Coordinates of C-alpha atoms in Angstrom, one line a residue:
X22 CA 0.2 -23.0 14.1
X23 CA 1.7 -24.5 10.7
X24 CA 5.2 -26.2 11.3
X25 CA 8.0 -24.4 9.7
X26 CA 8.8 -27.9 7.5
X27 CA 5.4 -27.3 5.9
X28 CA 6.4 -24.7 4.0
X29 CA 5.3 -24.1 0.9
X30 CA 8.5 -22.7 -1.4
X31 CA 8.9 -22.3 -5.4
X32 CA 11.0 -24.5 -6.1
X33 CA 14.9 -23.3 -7.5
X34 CA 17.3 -25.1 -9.4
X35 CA 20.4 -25.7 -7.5
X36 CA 24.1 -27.7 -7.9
X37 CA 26.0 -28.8 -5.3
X38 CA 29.5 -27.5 -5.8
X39 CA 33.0 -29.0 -4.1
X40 CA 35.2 -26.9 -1.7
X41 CA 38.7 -26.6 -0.6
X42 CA 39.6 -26.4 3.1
X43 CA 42.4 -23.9 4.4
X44 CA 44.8 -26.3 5.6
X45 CA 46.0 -26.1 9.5
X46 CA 47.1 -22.7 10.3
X47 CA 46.2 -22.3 14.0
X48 CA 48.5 -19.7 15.9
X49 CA 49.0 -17.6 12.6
X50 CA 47.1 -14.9 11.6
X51 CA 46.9 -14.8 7.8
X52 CA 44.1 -13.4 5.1
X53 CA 42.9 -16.5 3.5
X54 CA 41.5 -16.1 -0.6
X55 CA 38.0 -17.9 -0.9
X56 CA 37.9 -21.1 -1.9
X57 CA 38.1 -21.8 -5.8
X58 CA 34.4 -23.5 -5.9
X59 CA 31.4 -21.9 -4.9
X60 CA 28.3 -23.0 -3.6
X61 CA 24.5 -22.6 -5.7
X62 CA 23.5 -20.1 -3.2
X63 CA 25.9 -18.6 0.4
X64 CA 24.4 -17.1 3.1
X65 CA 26.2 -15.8 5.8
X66 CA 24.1 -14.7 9.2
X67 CA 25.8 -12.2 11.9
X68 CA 24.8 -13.2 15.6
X69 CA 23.8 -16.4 17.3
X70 CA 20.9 -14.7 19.5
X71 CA 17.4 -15.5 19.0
X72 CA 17.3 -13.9 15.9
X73 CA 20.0 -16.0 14.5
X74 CA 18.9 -18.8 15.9
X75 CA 15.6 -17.8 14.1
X76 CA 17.0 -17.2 10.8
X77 CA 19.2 -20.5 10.7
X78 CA 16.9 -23.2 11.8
X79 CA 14.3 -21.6 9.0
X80 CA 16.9 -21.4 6.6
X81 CA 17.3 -25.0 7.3
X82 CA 13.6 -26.2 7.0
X83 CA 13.7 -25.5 3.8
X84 CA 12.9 -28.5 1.6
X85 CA 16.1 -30.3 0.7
X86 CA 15.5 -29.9 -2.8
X87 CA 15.1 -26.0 -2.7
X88 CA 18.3 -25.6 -0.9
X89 CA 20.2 -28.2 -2.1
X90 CA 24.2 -26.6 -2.1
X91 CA 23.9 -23.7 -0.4
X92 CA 26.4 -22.7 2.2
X93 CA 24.7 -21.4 5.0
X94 CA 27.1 -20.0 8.1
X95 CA 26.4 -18.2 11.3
X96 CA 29.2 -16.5 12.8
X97 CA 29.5 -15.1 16.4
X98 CA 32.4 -13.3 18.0
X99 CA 31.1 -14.7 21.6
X100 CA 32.1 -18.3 23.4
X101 CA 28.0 -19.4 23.5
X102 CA 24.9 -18.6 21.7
X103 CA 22.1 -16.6 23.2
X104 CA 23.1 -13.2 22.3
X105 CA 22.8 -10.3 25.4
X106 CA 21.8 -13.3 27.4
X107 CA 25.0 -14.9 27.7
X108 CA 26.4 -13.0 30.9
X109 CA 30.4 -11.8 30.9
X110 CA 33.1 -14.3 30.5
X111 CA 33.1 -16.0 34.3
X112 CA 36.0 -15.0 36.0
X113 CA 37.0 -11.6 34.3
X114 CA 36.8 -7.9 35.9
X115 CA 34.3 -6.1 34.5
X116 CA 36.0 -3.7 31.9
X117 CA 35.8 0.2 32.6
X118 CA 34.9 2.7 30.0
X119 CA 35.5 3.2 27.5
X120 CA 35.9 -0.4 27.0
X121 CA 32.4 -2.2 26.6
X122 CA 31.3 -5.3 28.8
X123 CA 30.0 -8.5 26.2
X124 CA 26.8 -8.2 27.8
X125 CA 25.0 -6.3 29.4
X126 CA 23.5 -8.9 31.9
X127 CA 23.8 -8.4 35.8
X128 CA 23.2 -11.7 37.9
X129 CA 19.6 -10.2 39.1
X130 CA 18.1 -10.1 35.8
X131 CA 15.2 -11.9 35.1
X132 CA 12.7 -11.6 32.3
X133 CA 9.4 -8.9 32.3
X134 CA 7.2 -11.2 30.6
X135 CA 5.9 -14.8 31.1
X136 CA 8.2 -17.1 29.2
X137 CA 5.5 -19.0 27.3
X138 CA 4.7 -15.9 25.2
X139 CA 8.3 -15.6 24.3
X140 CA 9.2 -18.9 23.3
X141 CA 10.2 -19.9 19.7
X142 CA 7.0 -22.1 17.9
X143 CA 6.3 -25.4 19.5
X144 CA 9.7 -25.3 21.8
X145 CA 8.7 -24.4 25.2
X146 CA 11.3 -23.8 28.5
X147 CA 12.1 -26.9 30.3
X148 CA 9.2 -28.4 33.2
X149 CA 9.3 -26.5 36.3
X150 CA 10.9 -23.1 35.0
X151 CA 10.1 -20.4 37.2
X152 CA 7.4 -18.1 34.7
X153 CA 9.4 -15.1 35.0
X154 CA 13.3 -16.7 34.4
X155 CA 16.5 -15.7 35.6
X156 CA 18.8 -15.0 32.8
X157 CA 20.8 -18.3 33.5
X158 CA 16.9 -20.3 31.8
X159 CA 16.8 -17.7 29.0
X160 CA 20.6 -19.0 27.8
X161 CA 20.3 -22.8 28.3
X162 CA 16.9 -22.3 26.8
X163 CA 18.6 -20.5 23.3
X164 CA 21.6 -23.3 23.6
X165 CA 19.2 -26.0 24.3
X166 CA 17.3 -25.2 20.6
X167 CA 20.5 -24.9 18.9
X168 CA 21.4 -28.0 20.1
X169 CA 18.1 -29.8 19.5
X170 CA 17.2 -28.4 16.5
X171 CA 21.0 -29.2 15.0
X172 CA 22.3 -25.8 14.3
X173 CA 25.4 -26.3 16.1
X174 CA 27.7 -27.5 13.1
X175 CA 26.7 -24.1 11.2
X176 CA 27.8 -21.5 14.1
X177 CA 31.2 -20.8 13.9
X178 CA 31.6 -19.2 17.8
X179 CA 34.6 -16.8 18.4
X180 CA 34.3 -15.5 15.1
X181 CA 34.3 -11.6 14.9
X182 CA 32.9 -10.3 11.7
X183 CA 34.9 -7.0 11.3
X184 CA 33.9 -5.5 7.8
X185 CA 31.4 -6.5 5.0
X186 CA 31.2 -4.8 1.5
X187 CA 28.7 -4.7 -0.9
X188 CA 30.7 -5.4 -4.3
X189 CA 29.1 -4.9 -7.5
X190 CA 25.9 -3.0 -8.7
X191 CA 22.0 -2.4 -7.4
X192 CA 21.0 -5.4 -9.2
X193 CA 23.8 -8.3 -8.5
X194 CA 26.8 -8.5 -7.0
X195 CA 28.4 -10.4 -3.7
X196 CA 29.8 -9.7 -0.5
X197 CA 32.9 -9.2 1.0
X198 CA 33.7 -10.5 4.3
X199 CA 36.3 -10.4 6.9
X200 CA 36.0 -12.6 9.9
X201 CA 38.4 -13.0 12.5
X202 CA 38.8 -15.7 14.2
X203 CA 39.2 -15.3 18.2
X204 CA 41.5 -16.8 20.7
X205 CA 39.0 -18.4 23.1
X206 CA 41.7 -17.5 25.6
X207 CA 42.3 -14.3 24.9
X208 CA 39.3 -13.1 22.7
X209 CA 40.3 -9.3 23.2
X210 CA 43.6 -10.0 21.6
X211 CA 45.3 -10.5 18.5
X212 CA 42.9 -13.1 16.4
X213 CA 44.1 -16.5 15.8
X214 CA 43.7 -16.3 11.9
X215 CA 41.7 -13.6 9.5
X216 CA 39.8 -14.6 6.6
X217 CA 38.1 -13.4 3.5
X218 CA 35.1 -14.7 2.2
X219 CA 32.5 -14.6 -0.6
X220 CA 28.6 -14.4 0.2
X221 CA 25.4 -13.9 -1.8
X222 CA 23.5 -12.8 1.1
X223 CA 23.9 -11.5 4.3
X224 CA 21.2 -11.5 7.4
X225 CA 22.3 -9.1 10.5
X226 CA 21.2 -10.3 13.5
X227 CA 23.6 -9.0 16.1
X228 CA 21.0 -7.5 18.4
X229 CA 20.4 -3.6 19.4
X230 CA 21.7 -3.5 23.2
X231 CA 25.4 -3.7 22.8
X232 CA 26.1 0.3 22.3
X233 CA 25.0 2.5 25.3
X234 CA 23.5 5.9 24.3
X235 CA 25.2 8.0 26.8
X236 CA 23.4 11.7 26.6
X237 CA 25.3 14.8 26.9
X238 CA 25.7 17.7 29.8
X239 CA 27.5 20.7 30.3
X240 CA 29.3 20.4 33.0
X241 CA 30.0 16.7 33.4
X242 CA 33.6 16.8 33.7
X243 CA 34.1 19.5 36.2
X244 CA 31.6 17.9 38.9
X245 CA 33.3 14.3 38.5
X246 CA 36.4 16.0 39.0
X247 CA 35.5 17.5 42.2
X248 CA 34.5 15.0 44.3
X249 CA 34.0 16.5 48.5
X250 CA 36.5 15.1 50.2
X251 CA 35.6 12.2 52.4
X252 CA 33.4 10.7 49.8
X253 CA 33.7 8.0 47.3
X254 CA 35.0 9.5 44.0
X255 CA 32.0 10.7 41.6
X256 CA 30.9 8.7 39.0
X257 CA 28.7 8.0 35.7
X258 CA 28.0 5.4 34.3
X259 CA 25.5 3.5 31.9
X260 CA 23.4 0.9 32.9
X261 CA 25.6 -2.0 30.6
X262 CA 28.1 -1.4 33.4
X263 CA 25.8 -2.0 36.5
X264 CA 26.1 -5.6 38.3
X265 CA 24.8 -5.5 41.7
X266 CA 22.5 -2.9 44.2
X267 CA 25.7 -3.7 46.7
X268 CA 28.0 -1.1 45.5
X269 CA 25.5 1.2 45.9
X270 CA 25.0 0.9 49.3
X271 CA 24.4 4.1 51.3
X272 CA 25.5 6.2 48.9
X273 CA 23.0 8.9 46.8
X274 CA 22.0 7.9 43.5
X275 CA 20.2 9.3 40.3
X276 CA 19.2 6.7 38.1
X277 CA 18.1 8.1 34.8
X278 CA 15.3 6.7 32.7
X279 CA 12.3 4.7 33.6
X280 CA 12.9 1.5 30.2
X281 CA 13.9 -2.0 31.6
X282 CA 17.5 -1.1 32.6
X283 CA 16.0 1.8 35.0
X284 CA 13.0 0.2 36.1
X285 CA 15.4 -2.7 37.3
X286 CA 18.3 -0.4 38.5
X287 CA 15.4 1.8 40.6
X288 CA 14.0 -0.9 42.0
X289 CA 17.2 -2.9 43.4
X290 CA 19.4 0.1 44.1
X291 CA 16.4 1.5 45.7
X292 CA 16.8 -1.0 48.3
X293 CA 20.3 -0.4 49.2
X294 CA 21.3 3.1 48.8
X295 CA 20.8 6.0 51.2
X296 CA 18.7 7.9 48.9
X297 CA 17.7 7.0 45.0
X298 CA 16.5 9.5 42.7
X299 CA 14.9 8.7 39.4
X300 CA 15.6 11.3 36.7
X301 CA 12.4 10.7 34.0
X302 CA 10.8 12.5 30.9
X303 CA 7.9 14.3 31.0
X304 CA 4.8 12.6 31.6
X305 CA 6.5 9.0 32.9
X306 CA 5.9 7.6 36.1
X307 CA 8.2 6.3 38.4
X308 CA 8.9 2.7 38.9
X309 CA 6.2 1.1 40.7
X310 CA 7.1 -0.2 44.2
X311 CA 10.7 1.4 43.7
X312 CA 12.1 3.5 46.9
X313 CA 12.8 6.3 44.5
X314 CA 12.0 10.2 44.7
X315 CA 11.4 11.4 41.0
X316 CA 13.1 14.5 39.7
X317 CA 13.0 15.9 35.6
X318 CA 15.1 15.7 33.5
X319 CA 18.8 16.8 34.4
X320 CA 19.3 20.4 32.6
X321 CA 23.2 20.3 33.2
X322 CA 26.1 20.4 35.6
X323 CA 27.9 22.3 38.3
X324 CA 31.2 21.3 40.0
X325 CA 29.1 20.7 42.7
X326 CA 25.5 19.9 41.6
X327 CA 23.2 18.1 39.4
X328 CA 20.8 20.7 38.1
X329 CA 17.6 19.7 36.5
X330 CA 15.3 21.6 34.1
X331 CA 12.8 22.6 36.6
X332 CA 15.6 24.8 38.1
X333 CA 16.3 22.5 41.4
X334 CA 19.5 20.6 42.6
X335 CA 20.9 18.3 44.2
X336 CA 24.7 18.3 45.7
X337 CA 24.7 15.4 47.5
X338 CA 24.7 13.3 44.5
X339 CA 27.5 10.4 44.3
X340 CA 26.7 8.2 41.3
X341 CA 24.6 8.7 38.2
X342 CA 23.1 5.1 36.3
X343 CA 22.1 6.2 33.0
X344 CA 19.3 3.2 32.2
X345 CA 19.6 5.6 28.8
X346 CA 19.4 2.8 26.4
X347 CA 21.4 1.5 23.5
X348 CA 22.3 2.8 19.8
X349 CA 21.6 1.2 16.7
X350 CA 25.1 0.8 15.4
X351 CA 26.3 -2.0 13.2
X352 CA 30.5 -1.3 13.0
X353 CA 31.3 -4.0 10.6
X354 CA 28.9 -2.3 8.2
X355 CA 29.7 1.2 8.4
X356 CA 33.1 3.7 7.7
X357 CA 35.7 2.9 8.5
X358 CA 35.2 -1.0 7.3
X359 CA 32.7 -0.5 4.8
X360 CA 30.2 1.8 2.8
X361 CA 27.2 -0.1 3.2
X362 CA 25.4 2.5 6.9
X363 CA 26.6 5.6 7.1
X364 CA 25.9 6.9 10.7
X365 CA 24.7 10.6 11.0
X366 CA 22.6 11.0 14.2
X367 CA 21.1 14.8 12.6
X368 CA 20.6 13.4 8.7
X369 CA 18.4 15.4 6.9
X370 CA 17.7 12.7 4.4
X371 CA 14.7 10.4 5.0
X372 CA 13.5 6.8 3.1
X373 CA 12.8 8.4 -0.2
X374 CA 16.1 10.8 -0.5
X375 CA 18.8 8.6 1.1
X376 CA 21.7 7.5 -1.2
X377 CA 22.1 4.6 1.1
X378 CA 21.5 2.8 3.6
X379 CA 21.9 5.4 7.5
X380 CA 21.0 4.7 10.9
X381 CA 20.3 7.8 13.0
X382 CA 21.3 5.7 16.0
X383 CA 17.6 5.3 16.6
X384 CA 16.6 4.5 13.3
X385 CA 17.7 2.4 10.2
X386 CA 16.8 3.5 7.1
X387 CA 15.2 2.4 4.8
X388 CA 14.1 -0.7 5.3
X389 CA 10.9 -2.7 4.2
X390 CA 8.8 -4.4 7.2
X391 CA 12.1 -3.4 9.6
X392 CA 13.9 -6.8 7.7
X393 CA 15.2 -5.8 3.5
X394 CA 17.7 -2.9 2.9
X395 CA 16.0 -0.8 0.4
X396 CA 19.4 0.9 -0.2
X397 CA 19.9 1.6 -4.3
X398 CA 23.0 0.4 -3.8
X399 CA 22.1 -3.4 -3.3
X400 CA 19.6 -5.6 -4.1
X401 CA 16.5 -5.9 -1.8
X402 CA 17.4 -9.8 -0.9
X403 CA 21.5 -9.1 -0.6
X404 CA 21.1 -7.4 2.9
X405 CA 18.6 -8.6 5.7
X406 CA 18.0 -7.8 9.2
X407 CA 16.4 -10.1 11.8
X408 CA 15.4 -8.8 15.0
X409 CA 15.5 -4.7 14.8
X410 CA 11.7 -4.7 16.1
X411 CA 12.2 -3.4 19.8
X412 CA 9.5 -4.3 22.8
X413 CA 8.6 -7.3 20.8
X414 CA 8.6 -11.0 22.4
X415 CA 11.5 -11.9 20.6
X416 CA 11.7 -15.4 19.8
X417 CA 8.1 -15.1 18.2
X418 CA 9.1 -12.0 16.2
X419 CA 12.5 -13.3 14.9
X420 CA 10.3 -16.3 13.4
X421 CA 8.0 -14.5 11.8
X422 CA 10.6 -12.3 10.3
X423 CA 12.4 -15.1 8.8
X424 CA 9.6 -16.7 7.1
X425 CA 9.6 -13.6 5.2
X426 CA 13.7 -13.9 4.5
X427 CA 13.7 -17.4 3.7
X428 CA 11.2 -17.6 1.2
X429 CA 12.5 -14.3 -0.1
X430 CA 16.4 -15.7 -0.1
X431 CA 14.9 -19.2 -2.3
X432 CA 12.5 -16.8 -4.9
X433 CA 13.2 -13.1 -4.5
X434 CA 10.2 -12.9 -6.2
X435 CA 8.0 -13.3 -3.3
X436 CA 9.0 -9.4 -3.0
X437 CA 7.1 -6.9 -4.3
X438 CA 9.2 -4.5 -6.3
X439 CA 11.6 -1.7 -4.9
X440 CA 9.5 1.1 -5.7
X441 CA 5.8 -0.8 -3.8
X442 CA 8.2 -1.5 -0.9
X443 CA 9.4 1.8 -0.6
X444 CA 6.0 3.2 -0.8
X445 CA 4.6 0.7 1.6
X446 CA 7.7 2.2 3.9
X447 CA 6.5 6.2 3.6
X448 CA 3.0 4.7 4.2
X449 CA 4.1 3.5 7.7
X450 CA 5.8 6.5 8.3
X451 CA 3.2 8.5 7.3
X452 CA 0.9 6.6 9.8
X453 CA 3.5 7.1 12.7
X454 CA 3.1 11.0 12.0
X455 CA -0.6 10.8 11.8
X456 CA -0.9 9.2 15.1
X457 CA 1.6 12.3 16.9
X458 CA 4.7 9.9 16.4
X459 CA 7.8 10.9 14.4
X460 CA 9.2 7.4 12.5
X461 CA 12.9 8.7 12.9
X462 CA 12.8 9.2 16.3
X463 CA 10.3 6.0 17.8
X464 CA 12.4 4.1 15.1
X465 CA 11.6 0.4 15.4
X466 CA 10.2 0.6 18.6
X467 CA 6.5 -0.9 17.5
X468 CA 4.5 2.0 19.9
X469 CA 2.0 2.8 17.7
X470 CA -1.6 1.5 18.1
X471 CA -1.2 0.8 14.5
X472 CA 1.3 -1.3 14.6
X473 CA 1.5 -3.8 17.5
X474 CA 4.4 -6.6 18.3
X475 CA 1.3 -9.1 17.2
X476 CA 0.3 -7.3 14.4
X477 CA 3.1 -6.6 13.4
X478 CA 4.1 -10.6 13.4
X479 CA 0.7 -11.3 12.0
X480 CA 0.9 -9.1 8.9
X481 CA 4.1 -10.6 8.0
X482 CA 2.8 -14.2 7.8
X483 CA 0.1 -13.0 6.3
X484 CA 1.5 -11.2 3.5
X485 CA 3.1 -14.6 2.7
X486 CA 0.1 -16.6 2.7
X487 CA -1.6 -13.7 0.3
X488 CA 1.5 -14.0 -2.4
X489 CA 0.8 -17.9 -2.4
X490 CA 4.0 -18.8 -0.3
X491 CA 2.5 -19.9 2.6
X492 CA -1.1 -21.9 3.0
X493 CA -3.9 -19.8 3.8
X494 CA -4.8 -21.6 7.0
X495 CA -7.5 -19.3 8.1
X496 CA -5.2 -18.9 11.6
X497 CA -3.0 -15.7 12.7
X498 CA 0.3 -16.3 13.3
X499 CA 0.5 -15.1 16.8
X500 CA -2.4 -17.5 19.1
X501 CA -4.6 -15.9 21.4
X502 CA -3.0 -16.8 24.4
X503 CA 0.3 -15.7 23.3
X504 CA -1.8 -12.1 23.3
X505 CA -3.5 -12.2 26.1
X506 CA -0.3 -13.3 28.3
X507 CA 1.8 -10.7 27.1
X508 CA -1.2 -8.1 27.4
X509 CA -1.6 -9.5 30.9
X510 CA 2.0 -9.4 31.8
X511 CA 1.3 -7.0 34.7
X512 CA -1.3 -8.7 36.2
X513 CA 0.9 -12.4 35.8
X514 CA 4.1 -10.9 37.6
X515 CA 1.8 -10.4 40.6
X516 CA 0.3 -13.5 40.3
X517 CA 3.9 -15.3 40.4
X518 CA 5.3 -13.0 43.2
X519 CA 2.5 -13.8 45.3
X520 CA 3.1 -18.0 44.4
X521 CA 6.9 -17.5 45.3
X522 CA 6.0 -15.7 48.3
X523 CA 3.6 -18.6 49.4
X524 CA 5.8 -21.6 48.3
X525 CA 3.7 -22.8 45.9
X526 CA 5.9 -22.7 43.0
X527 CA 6.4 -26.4 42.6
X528 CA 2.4 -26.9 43.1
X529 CA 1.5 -24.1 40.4
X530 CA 4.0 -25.6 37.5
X531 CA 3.3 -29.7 38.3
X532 CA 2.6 -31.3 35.0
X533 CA 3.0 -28.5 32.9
X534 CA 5.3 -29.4 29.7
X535 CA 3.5 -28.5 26.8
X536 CA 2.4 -25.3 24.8
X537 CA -1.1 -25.9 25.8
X538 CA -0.5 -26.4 29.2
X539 CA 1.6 -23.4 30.0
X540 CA -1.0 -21.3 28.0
X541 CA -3.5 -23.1 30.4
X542 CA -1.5 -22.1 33.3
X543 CA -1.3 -18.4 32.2
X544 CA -5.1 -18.4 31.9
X545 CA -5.6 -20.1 35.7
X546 CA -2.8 -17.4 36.9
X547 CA -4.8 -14.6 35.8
X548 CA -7.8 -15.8 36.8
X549 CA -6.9 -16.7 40.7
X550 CA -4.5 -13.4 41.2
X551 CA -7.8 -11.4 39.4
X552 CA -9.9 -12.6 42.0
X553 CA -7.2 -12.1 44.6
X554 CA -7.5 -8.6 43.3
X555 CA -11.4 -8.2 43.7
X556 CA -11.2 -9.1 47.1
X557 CA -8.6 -7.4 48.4
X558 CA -7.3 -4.6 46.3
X559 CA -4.1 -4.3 43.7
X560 CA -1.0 -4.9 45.7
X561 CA 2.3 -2.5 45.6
X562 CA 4.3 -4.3 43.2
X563 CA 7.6 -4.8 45.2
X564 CA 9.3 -7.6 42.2
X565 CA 13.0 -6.7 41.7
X566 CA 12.8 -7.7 38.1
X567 CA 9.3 -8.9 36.1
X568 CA 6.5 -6.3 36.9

């Protein structure tokens, strides 16, 4: 694997430029102009996840030379980095609807994939993480590489972008920005100061699982409202709301959806509850090793039942977990502050035909690899996205996707033009259909057989290393092992449930630190639970979290 501060950039002129400072103004809330002297190049980035994180530290292995005066600035409207792995404020209620939670992390959550394959490039977890972390490693690990990797003076934390505007034409122009400033106290209140500023560039990487797609029923509001009496009042609610198995406890539940949030929600509530349904899609399975009895999908509702579309019923229902998923929604980009996404979940216009940038809530469109707005509103290289790819690992992914912004931001020549990016768009969309998928609903969940996580990743360095900007190093991007662990992921959760269960945690991770040696340790997992297997059969997978 190349080192990022290898890269290989044409090289752009660039002046360093002074700047004024707003003088101290804490406690007031005021709109601040931009400062009189710009930088040779601003960039601001939206979200201090992974993808960020990505985008920031590659933006800053950029020779010297090339990005000599730019202004580069991450903002985030949370107290930490780490994006949905940052858990809710410690000491706060959880907030009711419609009033969204910051995260959507409950203390049980751990990881569904070995961390080694899901670590950024040559930064690995800490000696002695557990291979399938608790929420708690996958934060300290994203702080830890801001932190080592000196990001930290670029993030500007408790700052809320609210609204950013393209101003000018399809070929230059800037952005607009307003940023509010949070009190740390009180970041739900009235901002400590509002500002407006200037950028060249702007990179979205804000994440996808912050709005809840809650689906629609007839009848909904007549069977909450008539709870039996006796029983605990009806209720539903999406999975960004759920916490802990414990307040389900001998009631009945549906949990709907069979994704991460359901698979998790089935198999802890499961435990706890007096009976658990699982409300799935035709042709999914139920979560394996879950106490759950599988029903259809729900058709509608009664005052006093949950009907499903194969004509049965249930009355005894008392809560509903909609493990639904999220919406791709981007406020500070969309009406009413800004003109840049319209949102129109039933658009008839596709890549070719849109006047600008939409999201369908599944879907945003168009857009070349999943990273450069192909809107004719805006230049390709004004408006980036890191991090839209879903079932990716995403550290590895966010990487890959900002080689391809960097070098794009320092020469937007390394892009092909408009028109071969759009058609290389309708290509892949075109595939999708071939293969029985339809583009606008999948979206950028990478499904297809056609387009893997790893391919995916892989095609992207590539393309780099074809246009000259990156040495042709005769190696993929993604390493075999990173491959085989994710493609073994199963196989490894049963491996490390069955080393927790014998105590030999400590024993399995001794002396592993390095890449090698936890991609060694993923190959000796594999091969001792595979021959556990042989012997004596698969066992019922019974994890609360990783399988």
């Amino acid at each position: 694997m190349f080192r990022l501060a290898r890269l290989v950039l044409f090289l752009l002129p660039a002046a360093v430029w002074g700047r004024d400072f707003l003088g101290d103004t804490s406690g007031q809330t005021i709109l601040s102009p931009n400062a009189p002297a710009r930088a040779s190049k601003s960039i601001a980035i939206v979200g201090a996840g992974s993808g960020g994180l990505a985008i920031l530290k590659t933006l800053l292995d950029l020779p010297p030379e090339v990005r000599q005066g730019w202004e580069i600035v991450l903002y985030d409207q949370r107290r930490d980095v780490g994006g949905l792995w940052l858990p809710d404020p410690p000491g706060l209620p959880l907030p009711q609807p419609p009033v969204l939670p910051e995260s959507p992390v409950y203390p049980l959550l751990h990881t569904n994939t070995p961390h080694p394959t899901m670590t950024y490039i040559n930064f690995t977890y800490p000696p002695f993480t557990p291979l399938f972390p608790s929420h708690e490693y996958v934060q300290k690990y994203h702080a830890d590489y801001a932190a080592h990797y000196g990001l930290l003076p670029h993030i500007r934390l408790l700052h809320h972008v609210k609204a950013a505007d393209w101003v000018g034409e399809a070929e230059s122009g800037h952005w607009e920005v307003e940023v509010h400033e949070l009190d740390a106290d009180a970041p739900r209140g009235k901002p400590v100061r509002v500002e407006k500023r200037s950028f060249d560039h702007l990179v979205v990487a804000n994440g996808h699982n912050h709005y809840p797609h809650i689906p629609q029923w007839n009848g909904t509001d007549g069977w909450l409202e008539n709870t039996p009496e006796g029983k605990p009042k009806r209720e539903i609610l999406h999975s960004i709301y759920y916490r802990r198995p414990e307040k389900y406890a001998n009631l009945s539940v549906i949990i709907v959806g069979a994704g991460a949030s359901g698979r998790d929600a089935s198999l802890q509530v499961g435990k706890v509850a007096r009976v658990t349904y699982q409300s799935l899609t035709p042709g999914t399975d139920p979560t394996p090793g879950a106490n759950v009895i599988p029903k259809p999908r729900i058709s509608h509702f009664t005052d006093s039942s949950v009907v499903f579309e194969d004509g049965t019923s249930l009355s005894d229902v008392d809560a509903i977990i909609l493990g639904t998923g999220y919406e791709f929604r981007i406020p500070f980009l969309s009406p009413p502050h800004s003109s840049i996404l319209a949102v129109d979940p039933s658009t008839s216009y596709n890549s070719t035909t849109a006047p600008t940038l939409i999201t369908n809530l599944r879907y945003v469109f168009p857009l070349y690899r999943h990273i450069f707005s192909l809107s004719p509103r805006l230049p390709p290289t004004a408006l980036a996205f890191v991090g839209l790819p879903v079932l990716v690992a995403n550290c590895p992914s966010d990487i890959a996707q900002s080689l391809l912004v960097a070098h794009a931001l320092a020469n937007a020549s390394v892009l092909p033009p408009r028109a071969e990016m759009l058609a290389d768009l309708v290509r892949r969309e075109a595939r999708l259909r071939a293969e029985g998928l339809d583009p606008y609903y999948v979206g950028h969940r990478l499904v297809s057989p056609s387009e893997t996580d790893h391919d995916y990743q892989d095609d992207v360095v590539e393309y780099l290393k074809r246009v000259g900007a990156l040495p042709q190093d005769g190696r993929k991007f993604v390493e075999e092992w990173r491959r085989l662990g994710r493609e073994q992921s199963r196989l490894l959760g049963r491996a490390w449930e069955r080393v927790v269960r014998l105590g030999q945690e400590r024993a399995w991770l001794e002396g592993v630190e390095t890449e090698d040696e936890w991609a060694d340790l993923l190959v000796r997992l594999a091969d001792w639970q595979r021959a556990y297997e042989e012997q004596h059969g698969e066992p019922l997978e019974e994890s609360i979290s990783y399988l």
